XYZ file of C-alpha atoms in Angstrom:
315
model
C -89.218 -27.164 122.179
C -88.586 -27.506 118.449
C -86.447 -24.992 116.556
C -89.516 -23.993 114.489
C -91.443 -23.089 117.635
C -88.444 -21.189 118.986
C -88.237 -19.191 115.747
C -91.937 -18.366 116.053
C -91.464 -16.928 119.525
C -88.402 -14.959 118.409
C -90.076 -13.516 115.307
C -91.528 -10.002 115.075
C -92.980 -7.951 112.200
C -90.427 -5.105 112.419
C -86.671 -4.801 111.987
C -86.019 -3.054 115.291
C -83.931 -4.589 118.103
C -86.119 -5.555 121.061
C -84.880 -6.228 124.583
C -87.120 -7.705 127.280
C -86.499 -6.838 130.909
C -87.991 -9.699 132.860
C -87.728 -11.722 136.056
C -89.102 -14.748 137.807
C -90.470 -12.842 140.811
C -91.856 -9.432 141.616
C -90.003 -6.862 143.674
C -86.525 -7.458 142.247
C -86.339 -4.022 140.609
C -87.231 -5.121 137.084
C -89.236 -2.002 136.265
C -86.624 0.300 137.816
C -84.002 -1.274 135.571
C -86.242 -0.915 132.493
C -87.114 2.761 132.985
C -83.559 3.750 133.916
C -82.097 1.953 130.895
C -84.634 3.684 128.656
C -83.733 7.015 130.270
C -79.964 6.577 129.895
C -80.243 5.535 126.253
C -82.542 8.452 125.531
C -80.061 10.808 127.209
C -77.388 9.408 124.873
C -79.505 10.359 121.869
C -81.090 7.003 121.074
C -84.732 6.832 120.029
C -86.259 4.477 122.605
C -89.687 2.890 122.887
C -90.590 1.486 126.308
C -93.465 -1.004 126.341
C -95.128 -1.802 129.665
C -96.672 -5.261 129.319
C -97.217 -5.819 133.040
C -100.851 -5.137 132.235
C -102.275 -6.321 135.560
C -100.264 -3.637 137.346
C -98.526 -1.247 134.908
C -96.131 1.076 136.754
C -93.790 2.533 134.128
C -95.832 5.726 133.686
C -96.065 6.171 137.452
C -92.302 5.809 137.917
C -91.681 8.226 135.059
C -94.114 10.686 136.670
C -96.340 10.969 133.624
C -100.020 10.485 132.864
C -101.346 7.860 130.481
C -102.748 9.412 127.331
C -104.018 8.606 123.837
C -105.764 5.491 125.131
C -107.686 3.050 122.956
C -110.010 0.296 124.060
C -108.875 -3.285 123.596
C -111.943 -5.116 122.357
C -112.594 -8.836 122.249
C -115.154 -10.549 120.019
C -118.240 -11.824 121.812
C -120.995 -13.520 119.760
C -124.523 -12.179 119.953
C -127.205 -14.824 119.401
C -130.588 -13.993 117.887
C -132.894 -16.631 119.370
C -135.601 -15.943 116.766
C -133.245 -16.693 113.870
C -131.647 -19.726 115.529
C -132.829 -23.034 114.046
C -131.305 -25.017 116.939
C -129.178 -27.089 114.577
C -126.127 -27.202 116.878
C -123.551 -26.494 114.135
C -122.032 -23.667 116.176
C -121.326 -25.936 119.136
C -119.677 -28.525 116.881
C -117.015 -26.076 115.681
C -116.426 -24.449 119.073
C -113.204 -26.121 120.240
C -113.235 -24.260 123.570
C -116.802 -25.516 124.310
C -117.937 -21.956 124.950
C -121.133 -22.910 123.123
C -123.090 -25.869 124.476
C -125.938 -27.357 122.492
C -128.911 -29.201 123.955
C -131.272 -30.767 121.428
C -134.196 -28.531 120.661
C -132.760 -25.452 122.362
C -130.692 -22.447 121.357
C -127.021 -22.827 122.328
C -125.843 -21.771 125.775
C -122.911 -19.352 125.697
C -120.130 -19.405 128.324
C -118.247 -16.152 127.861
C -115.261 -17.127 130.026
C -114.408 -19.996 127.648
C -114.698 -18.052 124.392
C -111.446 -17.553 122.454
C -112.941 -15.051 120.026
C -112.257 -17.214 116.962
C -115.591 -16.305 115.247
C -116.109 -19.867 113.960
C -119.730 -19.782 115.158
C -120.330 -16.661 113.089
C -118.997 -18.379 109.972
C -120.825 -21.720 110.180
C -124.292 -20.673 111.343
C -126.639 -21.493 108.400
C -129.387 -19.162 109.637
C -127.109 -16.179 110.371
C -128.295 -16.135 113.962
C -124.886 -14.921 115.153
C -123.688 -11.337 114.911
C -120.636 -9.356 116.011
C -120.543 -8.226 119.592
C -117.620 -7.290 121.786
C -116.456 -6.751 125.314
C -113.745 -4.363 126.464
C -110.737 -6.110 128.021
C -108.688 -3.021 128.797
C -106.820 -0.145 127.215
C -103.555 0.512 125.440
C -102.113 3.999 125.854
C -99.264 5.891 124.246
C -97.370 8.963 125.415
C -93.907 10.514 125.262
C -91.713 11.752 128.100
C -88.098 12.883 128.051
C -87.543 11.420 124.599
C -89.038 8.022 125.516
C -92.069 6.715 123.619
C -94.085 4.882 126.280
C -96.698 2.287 125.307
C -98.746 0.929 128.215
C -101.227 -1.924 128.346
C -103.823 -1.921 131.103
C -106.165 -4.792 131.932
C -109.696 -3.816 132.901
C -110.474 -4.720 136.542
C -112.404 -8.001 136.829
C -111.131 -9.225 133.437
C -108.910 -12.299 133.251
C -107.589 -12.331 129.672
C -104.195 -10.875 130.431
C -102.378 -12.488 127.437
C -104.794 -10.884 124.969
C -104.144 -7.429 126.433
C -100.385 -8.077 126.262
C -100.749 -9.092 122.615
C -102.735 -5.942 121.810
C -100.124 -3.817 123.590
C -97.309 -5.372 121.568
C -99.280 -4.896 118.337
C -99.756 -1.208 119.160
C -96.021 -0.884 119.797
C -95.196 -2.604 116.510
C -97.522 -0.313 114.548
C -95.974 2.775 116.126
C -92.485 1.426 115.483
C -93.306 0.945 111.792
C -94.161 4.648 111.622
C -91.263 6.030 113.664
C -88.463 3.398 113.503
C -86.992 3.668 117.031
C -83.421 2.547 117.632
C -84.539 0.150 120.349
C -87.668 -1.277 121.955
C -87.473 -2.169 125.647
C -90.277 -4.428 126.881
C -90.989 -4.445 130.612
C -92.679 -7.799 131.284
C -94.729 -8.949 134.221
C -92.896 -11.119 136.760
C -93.248 -14.884 136.526
C -93.268 -17.515 133.787
C -96.964 -17.569 132.863
C -98.645 -17.135 129.489
C -98.658 -13.325 129.608
C -94.890 -13.287 130.173
C -94.394 -15.619 127.210
C -96.474 -13.226 125.096
C -94.366 -10.294 126.290
C -91.095 -12.110 125.561
C -92.166 -13.065 122.048
C -90.076 -11.272 119.433
C -87.251 -10.353 121.805
C -83.705 -10.454 120.503
C -82.302 -10.316 124.036
C -83.625 -10.688 127.570
C -82.299 -9.250 130.812
C -83.381 -11.314 133.810
C -83.371 -9.123 136.918
C -82.885 -10.939 140.194
C -81.582 -10.464 143.742
C -79.219 -12.521 145.935
C -81.931 -14.178 148.046
C -83.344 -17.729 148.179
C -86.513 -16.602 146.387
C -84.451 -14.668 143.862
C -82.414 -17.767 143.040
C -85.465 -20.022 142.891
C -87.354 -17.798 140.473
C -84.274 -16.958 138.404
C -83.989 -20.685 137.717
C -87.540 -20.665 136.341
C -87.127 -17.630 134.097
C -83.853 -18.990 132.689
C -85.563 -22.273 131.893
C -88.335 -20.355 130.116
C -86.085 -18.142 127.998
C -83.998 -21.181 127.106
C -87.143 -22.957 125.907
C -88.028 -19.900 123.823
C -84.525 -19.690 122.376
C -83.955 -16.124 123.611
C -80.427 -15.073 124.542
C -80.503 -14.058 128.206
C -78.188 -12.261 130.578
C -78.643 -11.577 134.275
C -78.765 -8.301 136.201
C -78.112 -8.783 139.915
C -79.916 -6.043 141.811
C -79.173 -5.214 145.470
C -75.998 -7.193 144.879
C -74.353 -6.160 148.167
C -77.338 -6.700 150.454
C -76.095 -7.918 153.877
C -76.224 -11.705 154.025
C -76.902 -11.927 150.298
C -76.400 -15.162 148.383
C -74.302 -13.911 145.456
C -72.487 -17.232 145.105
C -75.735 -19.107 144.574
C -76.768 -16.716 141.799
C -73.407 -17.060 140.052
C -73.473 -20.866 140.322
C -76.974 -20.925 138.880
C -75.907 -18.713 135.979
C -72.904 -20.938 135.295
C -75.206 -23.949 135.234
C -77.324 -22.289 132.539
C -74.328 -20.818 130.676
C -75.542 -17.250 131.130
C -73.583 -14.243 132.325
C -74.205 -11.736 135.108
C -73.540 -8.554 133.135
C -74.341 -6.062 135.898
C -74.389 -5.797 139.670
C -76.474 -2.924 140.989
C -75.720 -2.072 144.625
C -78.268 -1.496 147.364
C -78.709 2.281 147.258
C -81.008 4.607 149.206
C -80.794 7.115 146.359
C -82.506 4.605 144.120
C -85.317 4.330 146.663
C -85.622 8.128 146.878
C -85.870 8.425 143.116
C -88.449 5.624 143.037
C -90.653 7.551 145.448
C -90.237 10.835 143.568
C -91.077 9.404 140.141
C -87.763 10.535 138.657
C -85.330 7.887 137.360
C -82.257 7.686 139.569
C -79.951 8.258 136.596
C -81.492 11.729 136.223
C -82.137 12.630 139.857
C -78.868 11.298 141.279
C -76.541 10.627 138.314
C -73.503 10.097 140.562
C -75.192 7.629 142.922
C -73.694 4.146 143.036
C -76.812 2.620 141.475
C -76.721 5.216 138.667
C -73.091 4.442 137.890
C -74.001 0.747 137.557
C -77.005 1.543 135.354
C -74.957 3.781 133.046
C -72.462 0.931 132.629
C -75.282 -1.522 131.984
C -76.717 0.786 129.304
C -73.346 0.852 127.533
C -73.130 -2.945 127.691
C -76.663 -3.229 126.348
C -75.849 -0.861 123.502
C -73.011 -3.130 122.391
C -75.151 -6.236 122.726
C -77.885 -4.630 120.621
C -75.378 -3.742 117.898
C -74.362 -7.393 117.762
C -77.983 -8.517 117.751
C -78.812 -6.153 114.887
C -76.450 -8.120 112.680
C -78.651 -11.172 113.237
C -82.034 -9.544 112.682
């Protein structure tokens, strides 16, 4: 990937440090790390915005035991075609690069909604003004506050498939709020994987924390997320969750990190207290502040604070 493309994916419209908590696979504890880091930093007096971009299955509000509020619809342009005005010239289909509009001589264009990118080119070129603005609702973006954390949550509407567009709208909402309130830090909780929606969520990040576990699947998918963040030019460090799981493959994780020249900056132990807090909807750092997992998370928050200070100098 060229340096220009990397700069595009690292750019953001606000001067606020942004850290993405991500991972190649689900179930590694990515969201638990994100909400506990946000909680610790808030407890230390930092103004923190937490952005849940796992829009297919957003869980941050659930794990913080709060309700989603102040929700707005995320709307997507859908052309409306007036058959009486249409002259059947086919100009709309010519400019539709996604082929969402198909023209057959002598007939009004056929519209395939699933292919439409929402570019509005058809609206602009139609000589008879047969096209008008319509829309469909893709999901919602919600905003609430709990325990000093400003939580922004994107939520994809069931049956919809345009996850990246909902992620983009969620990030835009977060940016607009950040312009008004200037938080000290934005933490973005991404979906697991390396697909388009994760790329959208990572965009603008100054740092990324890749959460993994010492298992064969953990190692396999860590490799993929490290390759992705490297392509995007985003500095990445690794958080090894359940580090002391019996039979765990810690050595493989460390060898993989050495191969990619990244550092394991935290090992979080397997801890039943973390599971209890997960079930109760109270972050472990608040419910059981002396638990082994909490101690590790407090240390990680301090490390992150220092890393963010260094990153701020480069914003």
